CSV table of C-alpha atoms in Angstrom, one decimal:
chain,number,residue,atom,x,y,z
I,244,UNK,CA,-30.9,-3.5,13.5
I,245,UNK,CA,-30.0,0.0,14.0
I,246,UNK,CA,-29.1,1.7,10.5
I,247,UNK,CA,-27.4,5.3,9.7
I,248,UNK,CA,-28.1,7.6,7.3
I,249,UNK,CA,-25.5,8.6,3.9
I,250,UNK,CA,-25.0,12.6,5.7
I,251,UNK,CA,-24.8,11.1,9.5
I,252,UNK,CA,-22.3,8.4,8.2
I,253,UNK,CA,-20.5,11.2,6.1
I,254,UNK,CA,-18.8,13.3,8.6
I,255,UNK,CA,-17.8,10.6,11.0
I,256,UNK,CA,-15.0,9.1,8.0
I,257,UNK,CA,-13.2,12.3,8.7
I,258,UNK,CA,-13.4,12.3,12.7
I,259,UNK,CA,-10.9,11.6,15.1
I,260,UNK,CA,-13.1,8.6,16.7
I,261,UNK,CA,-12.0,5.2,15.0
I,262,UNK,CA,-14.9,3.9,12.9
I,263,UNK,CA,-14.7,0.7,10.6
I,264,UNK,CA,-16.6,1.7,7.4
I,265,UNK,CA,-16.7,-2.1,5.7
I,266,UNK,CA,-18.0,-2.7,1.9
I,267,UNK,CA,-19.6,-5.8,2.3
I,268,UNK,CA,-20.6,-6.4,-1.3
I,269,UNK,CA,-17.9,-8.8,-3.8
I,270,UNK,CA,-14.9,-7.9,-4.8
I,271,UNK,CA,-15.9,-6.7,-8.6
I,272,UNK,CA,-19.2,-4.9,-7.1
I,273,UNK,CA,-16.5,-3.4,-4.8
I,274,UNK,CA,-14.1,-2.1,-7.7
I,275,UNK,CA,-17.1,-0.5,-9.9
I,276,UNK,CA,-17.5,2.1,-7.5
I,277,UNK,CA,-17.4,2.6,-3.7
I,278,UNK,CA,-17.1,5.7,-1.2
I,279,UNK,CA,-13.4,6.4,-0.8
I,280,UNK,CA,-13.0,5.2,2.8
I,281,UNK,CA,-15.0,2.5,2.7
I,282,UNK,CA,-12.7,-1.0,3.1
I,283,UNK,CA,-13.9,-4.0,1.0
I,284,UNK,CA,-14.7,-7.2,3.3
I,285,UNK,CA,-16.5,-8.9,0.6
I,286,UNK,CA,-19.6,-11.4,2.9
I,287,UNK,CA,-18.5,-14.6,1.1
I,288,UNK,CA,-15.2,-13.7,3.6
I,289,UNK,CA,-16.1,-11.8,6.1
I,290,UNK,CA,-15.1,-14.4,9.1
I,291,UNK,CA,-11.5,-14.4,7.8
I,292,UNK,CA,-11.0,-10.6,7.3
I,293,UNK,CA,-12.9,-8.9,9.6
I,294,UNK,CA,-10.7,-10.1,12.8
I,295,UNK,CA,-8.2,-8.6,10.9
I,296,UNK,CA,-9.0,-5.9,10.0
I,297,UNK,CA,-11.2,-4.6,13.0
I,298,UNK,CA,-9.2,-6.4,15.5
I,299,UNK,CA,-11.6,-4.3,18.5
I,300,UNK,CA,-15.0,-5.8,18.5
I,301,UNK,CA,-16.2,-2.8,20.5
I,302,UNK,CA,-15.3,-0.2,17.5
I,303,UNK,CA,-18.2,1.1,15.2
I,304,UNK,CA,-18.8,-0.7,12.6
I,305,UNK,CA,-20.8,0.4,9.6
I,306,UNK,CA,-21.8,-2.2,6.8
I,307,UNK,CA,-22.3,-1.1,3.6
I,308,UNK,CA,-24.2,-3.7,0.6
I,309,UNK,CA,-25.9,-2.9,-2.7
I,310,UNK,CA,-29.0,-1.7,-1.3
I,311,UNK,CA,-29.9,-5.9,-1.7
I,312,UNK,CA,-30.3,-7.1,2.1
I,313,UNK,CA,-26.8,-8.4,2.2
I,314,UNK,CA,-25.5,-5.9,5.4
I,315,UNK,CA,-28.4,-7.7,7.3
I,316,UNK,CA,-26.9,-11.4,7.3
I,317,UNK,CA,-23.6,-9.6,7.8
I,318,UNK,CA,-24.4,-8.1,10.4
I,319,UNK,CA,-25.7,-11.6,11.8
I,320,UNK,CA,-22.1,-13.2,11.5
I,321,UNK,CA,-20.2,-9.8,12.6
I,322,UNK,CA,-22.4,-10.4,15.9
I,323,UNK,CA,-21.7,-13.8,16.5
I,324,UNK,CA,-17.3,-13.0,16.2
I,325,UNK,CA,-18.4,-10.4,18.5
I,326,UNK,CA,-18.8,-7.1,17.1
I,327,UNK,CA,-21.0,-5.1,19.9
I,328,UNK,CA,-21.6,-1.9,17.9
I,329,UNK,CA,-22.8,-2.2,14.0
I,330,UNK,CA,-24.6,-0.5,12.1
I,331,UNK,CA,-26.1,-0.6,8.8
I,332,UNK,CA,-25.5,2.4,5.9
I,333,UNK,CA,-29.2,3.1,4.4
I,334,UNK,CA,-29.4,2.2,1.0
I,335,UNK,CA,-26.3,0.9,0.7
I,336,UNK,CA,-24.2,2.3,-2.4
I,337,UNK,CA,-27.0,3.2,-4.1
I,338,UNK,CA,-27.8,5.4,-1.5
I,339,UNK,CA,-24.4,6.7,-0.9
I,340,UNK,CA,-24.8,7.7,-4.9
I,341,UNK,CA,-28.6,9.1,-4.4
I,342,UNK,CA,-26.9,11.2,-1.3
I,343,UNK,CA,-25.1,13.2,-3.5
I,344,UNK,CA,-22.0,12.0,-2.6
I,345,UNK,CA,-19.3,9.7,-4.8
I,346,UNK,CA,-18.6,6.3,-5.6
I,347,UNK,CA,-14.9,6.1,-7.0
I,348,UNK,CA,-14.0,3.3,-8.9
I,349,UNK,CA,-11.0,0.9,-9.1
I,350,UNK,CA,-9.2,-0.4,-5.7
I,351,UNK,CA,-6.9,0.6,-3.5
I,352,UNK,CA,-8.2,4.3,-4.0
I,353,UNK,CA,-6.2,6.0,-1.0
I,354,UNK,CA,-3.1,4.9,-1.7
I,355,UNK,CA,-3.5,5.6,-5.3
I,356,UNK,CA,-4.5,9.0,-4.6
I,357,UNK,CA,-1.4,9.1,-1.6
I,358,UNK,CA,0.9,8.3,-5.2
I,359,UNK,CA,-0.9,11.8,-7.4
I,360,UNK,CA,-0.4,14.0,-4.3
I,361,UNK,CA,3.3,12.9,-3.6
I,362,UNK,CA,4.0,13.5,-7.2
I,363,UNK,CA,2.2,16.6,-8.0
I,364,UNK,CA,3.7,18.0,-4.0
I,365,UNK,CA,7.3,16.6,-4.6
I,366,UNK,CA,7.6,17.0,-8.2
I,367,UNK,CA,8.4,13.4,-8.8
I,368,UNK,CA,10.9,13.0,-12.1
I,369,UNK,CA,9.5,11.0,-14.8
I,370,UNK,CA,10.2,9.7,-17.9
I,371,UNK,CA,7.7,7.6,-20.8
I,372,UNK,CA,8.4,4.1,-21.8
I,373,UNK,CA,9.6,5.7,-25.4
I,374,UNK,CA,12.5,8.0,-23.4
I,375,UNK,CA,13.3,4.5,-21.2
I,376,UNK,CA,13.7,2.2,-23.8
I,377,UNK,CA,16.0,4.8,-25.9
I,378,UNK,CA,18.0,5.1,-23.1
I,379,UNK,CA,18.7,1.4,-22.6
I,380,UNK,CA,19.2,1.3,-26.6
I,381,UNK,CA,22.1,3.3,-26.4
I,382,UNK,CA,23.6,1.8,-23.5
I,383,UNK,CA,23.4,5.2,-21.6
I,384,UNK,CA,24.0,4.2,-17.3
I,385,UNK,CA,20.3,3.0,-16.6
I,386,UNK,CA,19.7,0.9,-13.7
I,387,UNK,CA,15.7,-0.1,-14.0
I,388,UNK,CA,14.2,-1.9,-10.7
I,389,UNK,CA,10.9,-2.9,-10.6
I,390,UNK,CA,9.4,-2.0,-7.1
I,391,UNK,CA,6.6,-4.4,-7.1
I,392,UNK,CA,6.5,-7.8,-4.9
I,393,UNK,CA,8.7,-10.8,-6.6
I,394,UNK,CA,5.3,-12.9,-7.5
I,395,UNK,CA,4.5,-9.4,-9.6
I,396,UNK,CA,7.8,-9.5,-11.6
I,397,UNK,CA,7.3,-13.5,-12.4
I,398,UNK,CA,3.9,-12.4,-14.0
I,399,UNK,CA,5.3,-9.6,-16.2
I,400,UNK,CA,8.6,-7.5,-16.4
I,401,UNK,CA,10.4,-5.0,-18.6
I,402,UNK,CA,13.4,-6.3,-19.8
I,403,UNK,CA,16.4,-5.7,-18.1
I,404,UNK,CA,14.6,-4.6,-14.7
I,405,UNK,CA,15.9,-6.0,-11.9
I,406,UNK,CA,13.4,-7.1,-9.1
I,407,UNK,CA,14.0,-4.9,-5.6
I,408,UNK,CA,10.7,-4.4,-3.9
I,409,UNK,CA,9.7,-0.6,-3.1
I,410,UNK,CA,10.8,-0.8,1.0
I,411,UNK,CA,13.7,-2.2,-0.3
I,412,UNK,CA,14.8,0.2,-2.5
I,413,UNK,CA,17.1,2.2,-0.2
I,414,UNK,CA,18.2,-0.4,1.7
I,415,UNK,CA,19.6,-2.7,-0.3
I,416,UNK,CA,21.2,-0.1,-3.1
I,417,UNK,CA,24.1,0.3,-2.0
I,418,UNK,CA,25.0,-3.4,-2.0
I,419,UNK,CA,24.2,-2.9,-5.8
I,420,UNK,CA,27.2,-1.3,-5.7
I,421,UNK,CA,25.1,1.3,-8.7
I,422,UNK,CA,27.8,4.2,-10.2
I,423,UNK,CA,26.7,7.6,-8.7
I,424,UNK,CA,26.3,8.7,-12.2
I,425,UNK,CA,24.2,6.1,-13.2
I,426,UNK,CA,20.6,6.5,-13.7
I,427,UNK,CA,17.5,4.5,-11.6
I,428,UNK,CA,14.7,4.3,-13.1
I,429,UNK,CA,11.7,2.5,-10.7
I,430,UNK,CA,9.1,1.1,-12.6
I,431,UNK,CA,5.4,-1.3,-10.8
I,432,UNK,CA,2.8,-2.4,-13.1
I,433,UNK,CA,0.8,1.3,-13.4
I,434,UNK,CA,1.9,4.5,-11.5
I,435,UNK,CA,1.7,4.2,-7.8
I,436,UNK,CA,4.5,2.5,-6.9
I,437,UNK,CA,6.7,3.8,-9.3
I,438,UNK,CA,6.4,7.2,-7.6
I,439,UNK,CA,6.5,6.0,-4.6
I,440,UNK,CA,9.9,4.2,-5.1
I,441,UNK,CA,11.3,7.3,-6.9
I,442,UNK,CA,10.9,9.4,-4.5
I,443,UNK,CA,11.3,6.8,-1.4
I,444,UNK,CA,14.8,7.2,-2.9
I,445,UNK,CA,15.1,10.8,-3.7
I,446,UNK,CA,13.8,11.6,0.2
I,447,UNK,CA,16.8,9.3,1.2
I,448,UNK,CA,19.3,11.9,-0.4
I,449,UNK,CA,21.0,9.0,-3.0
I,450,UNK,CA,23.2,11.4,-5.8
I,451,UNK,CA,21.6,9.5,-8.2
I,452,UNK,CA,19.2,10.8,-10.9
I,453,UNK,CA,16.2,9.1,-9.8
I,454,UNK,CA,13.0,8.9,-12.2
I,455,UNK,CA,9.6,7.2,-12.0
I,456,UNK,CA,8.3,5.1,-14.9
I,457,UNK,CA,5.5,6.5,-16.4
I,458,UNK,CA,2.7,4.3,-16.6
I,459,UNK,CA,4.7,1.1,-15.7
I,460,UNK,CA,4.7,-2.4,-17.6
I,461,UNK,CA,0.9,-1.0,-18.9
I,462,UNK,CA,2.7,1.9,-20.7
I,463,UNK,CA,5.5,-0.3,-22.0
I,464,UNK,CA,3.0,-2.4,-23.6
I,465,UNK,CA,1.2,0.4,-24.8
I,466,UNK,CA,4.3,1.9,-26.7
I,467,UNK,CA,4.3,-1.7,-28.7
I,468,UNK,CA,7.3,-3.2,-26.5
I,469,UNK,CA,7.6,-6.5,-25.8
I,470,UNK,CA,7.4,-7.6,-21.5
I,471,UNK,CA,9.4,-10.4,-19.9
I,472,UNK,CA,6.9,-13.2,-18.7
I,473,UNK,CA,7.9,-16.0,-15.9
I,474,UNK,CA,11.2,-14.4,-15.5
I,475,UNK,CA,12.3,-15.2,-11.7
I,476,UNK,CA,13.1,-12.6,-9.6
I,477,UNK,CA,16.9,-12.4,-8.9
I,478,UNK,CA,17.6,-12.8,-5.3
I,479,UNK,CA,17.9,-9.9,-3.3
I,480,UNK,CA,21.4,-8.5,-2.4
I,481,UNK,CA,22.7,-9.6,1.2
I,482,UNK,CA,23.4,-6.7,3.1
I,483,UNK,CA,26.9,-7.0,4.9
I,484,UNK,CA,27.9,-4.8,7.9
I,485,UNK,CA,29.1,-1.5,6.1
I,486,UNK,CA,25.8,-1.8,4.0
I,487,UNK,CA,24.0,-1.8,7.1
I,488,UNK,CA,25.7,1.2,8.7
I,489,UNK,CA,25.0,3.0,5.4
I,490,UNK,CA,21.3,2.4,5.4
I,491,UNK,CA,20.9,3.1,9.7
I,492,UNK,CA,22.8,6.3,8.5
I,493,UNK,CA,20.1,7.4,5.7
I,494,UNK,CA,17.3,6.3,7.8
I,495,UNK,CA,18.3,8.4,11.0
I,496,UNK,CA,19.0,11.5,8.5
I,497,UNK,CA,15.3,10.7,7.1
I,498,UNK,CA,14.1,10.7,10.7
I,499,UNK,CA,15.8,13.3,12.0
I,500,UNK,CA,15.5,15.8,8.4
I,501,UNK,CA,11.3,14.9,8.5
I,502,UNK,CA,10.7,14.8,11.9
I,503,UNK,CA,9.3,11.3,11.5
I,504,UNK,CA,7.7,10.3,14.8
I,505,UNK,CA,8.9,7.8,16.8
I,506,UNK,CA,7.9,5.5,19.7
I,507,UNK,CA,9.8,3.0,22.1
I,508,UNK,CA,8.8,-1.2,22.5
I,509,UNK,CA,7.7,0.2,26.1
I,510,UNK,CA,5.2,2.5,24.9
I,511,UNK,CA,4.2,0.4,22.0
I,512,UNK,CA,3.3,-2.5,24.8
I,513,UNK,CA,0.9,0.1,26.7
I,514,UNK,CA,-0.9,0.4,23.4
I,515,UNK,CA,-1.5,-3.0,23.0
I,516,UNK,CA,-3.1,-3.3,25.9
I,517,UNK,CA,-5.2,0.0,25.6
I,518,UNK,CA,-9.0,-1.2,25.2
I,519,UNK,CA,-10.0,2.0,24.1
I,520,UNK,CA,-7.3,2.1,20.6
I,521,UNK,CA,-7.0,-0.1,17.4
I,522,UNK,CA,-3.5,-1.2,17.3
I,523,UNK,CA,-1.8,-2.3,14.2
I,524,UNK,CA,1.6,-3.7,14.2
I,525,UNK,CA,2.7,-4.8,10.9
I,526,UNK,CA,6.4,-6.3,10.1
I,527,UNK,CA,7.4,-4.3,6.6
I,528,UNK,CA,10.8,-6.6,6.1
I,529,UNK,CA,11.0,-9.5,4.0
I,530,UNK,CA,8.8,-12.6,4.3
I,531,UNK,CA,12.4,-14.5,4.9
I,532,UNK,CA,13.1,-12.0,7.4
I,533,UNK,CA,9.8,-12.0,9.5
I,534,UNK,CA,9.7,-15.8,9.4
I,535,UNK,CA,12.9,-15.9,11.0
I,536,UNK,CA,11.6,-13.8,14.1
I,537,UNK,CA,9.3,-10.5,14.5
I,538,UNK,CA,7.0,-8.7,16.9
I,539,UNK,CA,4.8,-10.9,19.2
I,540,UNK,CA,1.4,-10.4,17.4
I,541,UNK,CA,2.8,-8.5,13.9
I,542,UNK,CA,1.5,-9.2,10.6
I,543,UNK,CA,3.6,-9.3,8.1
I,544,UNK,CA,3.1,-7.0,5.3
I,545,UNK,CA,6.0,-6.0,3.0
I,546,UNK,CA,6.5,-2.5,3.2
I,547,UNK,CA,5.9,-1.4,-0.6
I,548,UNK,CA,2.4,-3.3,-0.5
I,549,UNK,CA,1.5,-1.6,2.5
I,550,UNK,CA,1.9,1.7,1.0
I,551,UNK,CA,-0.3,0.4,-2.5
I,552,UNK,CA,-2.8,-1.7,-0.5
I,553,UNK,CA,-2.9,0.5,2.9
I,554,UNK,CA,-7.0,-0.4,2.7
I,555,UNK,CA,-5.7,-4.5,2.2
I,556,UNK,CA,-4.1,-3.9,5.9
């Protein structure tokens, strides 16, 4: 089996050539400490994620274990669905470590690290739990959504949040009919998404003062307040034809303001059937909404989760 070396492996993360760097060890190996582009497609399920997420079987493919043997019967099974080019990282995490080089630990490390840099590049507005529940106390114009999926909010929710997913946020607002003058607060379960929702909006131009709870439902605990617990998610707001207008109007001014690129179905078609590229089209609307028609070969993957779990897609 043909192996690679910690410093070989190193500088081909950053390269333009597509490479599929796959953490092959459990989930809660995974989440003590991995290199920070490394993707976790755990061996016990390997057959049902890999075709997903390494949808080229001609890509390199690097397999990464705990320096325990496990790459090698990966490697077996990533052969037989296919995989032509695989290799195996020497030593494993342990020799990632040994390398010099870090292991971080938690999940979904890029897209928590995306949230800091947005924050700390946009100045994203935030208040603490204490300044949030004062607010609500004295009845001052708060609207507080909670940007996390619905199955999220039924687990745990700060009273008097409303659920709206993150990639909702901006489009379905304005069928909220909120007063200009009235406050949103966007609040997920840690930090991530709450910045990310805040300043989703903020980029959208909405007059609004727009702040990101710090900390989320962990911080609210924290502070000795009390969470909401198999609350149901409120249906989302239908959006009716002005409401529609309104949101192709913010997103063409979002386009247009960040030079957001752009590509036609025609184009998109000629990468599909480019053997050379990795592909991925994913469906960012509502589950509803993508059951009820979407994209010849999109998965569907709610916009807001795509942004916390990008390494998940």
């Amino acid at each position: 089996m043909n192996s690679i070396s910690p410093q070989d492996l190193k500088p081909m993360l950053t390269a333009k050539a597509e490479i599929a760097f796959l953490d092959v060890r459990e989930h809660g190996q995974y989440g003590e400490g991995h290199p920070f582009f490394s993707v976790n497609v755990s061996y016990s399920r390997i057959e049902v994620e890999a075709p997903l997420l390494v949808p080229r079987k001609d890509v390199t493919v690097v397999v990464m274990d705990d320096g325990d043997g496990v790459s090698k019967k990966a490697v077996h099974i990533l052969q037989k669905l296919g995989y032509t080019n695989i290799m195996i990282l020497e030593g494993g995490a342990p020799g990632w470590a040994a390398a010099g080089y870090t292991l971080f630990k938690g999940v979904n490390v890029p897209s928590k690290t995306f949230g800091e840099l947005v924050e700390h590049e946009c100045l994203t507005p935030s208040l603490s739990a204490e300044e949030l529940k004062l607010r609500l106390e004295r009845d001052e114009p708060t609207v507080v959504l909670d940007g996390r999926p619905g199955h999220e909010y039924l687990k745990m929710s700060i009273p008097s949040a409303r659920s709206c997913p993150n990639a909702e946020l901006a489009y379905r607002i304005p069928a909220l009919a909120v007063d200009p003058e009235t406050t949103l607060v966007i609040n997920c379960a840690g930090r991530t998404r709450s910045i990310i929702g805040a300043e989703t909006l903020r980029q959208c131009g909405f007059s609004n003062s727009i702040l990101a709870l710090r900390n989320g439902t962990q911080g609210w605990v924290l502070s000795g307040f009390n969470l909401n617990y198999g609350i149901q998610p409120e249906p989302l707001p239908s959006i009716d034809p002005e409401a529609r207008a309104q949101a192709a109007r913010t997103a063409k001014n979002l386009i247009k303001r960040l030079a957001l690129r752009q590509i036609s179905s025609e184009l998109l078609k000629i990468w599909e059937q480019d053997p050379e590229r990795t592909t991925y089209i994913f469906d960012v609307r509502t589950k509803e909404e993508f059951s009820a028609g979407h994209w010849p070969g999109a998965q569907h993957a709610p916009g807001g989760q795509l942004v916390q779990a990008t390494d998940q897609y």
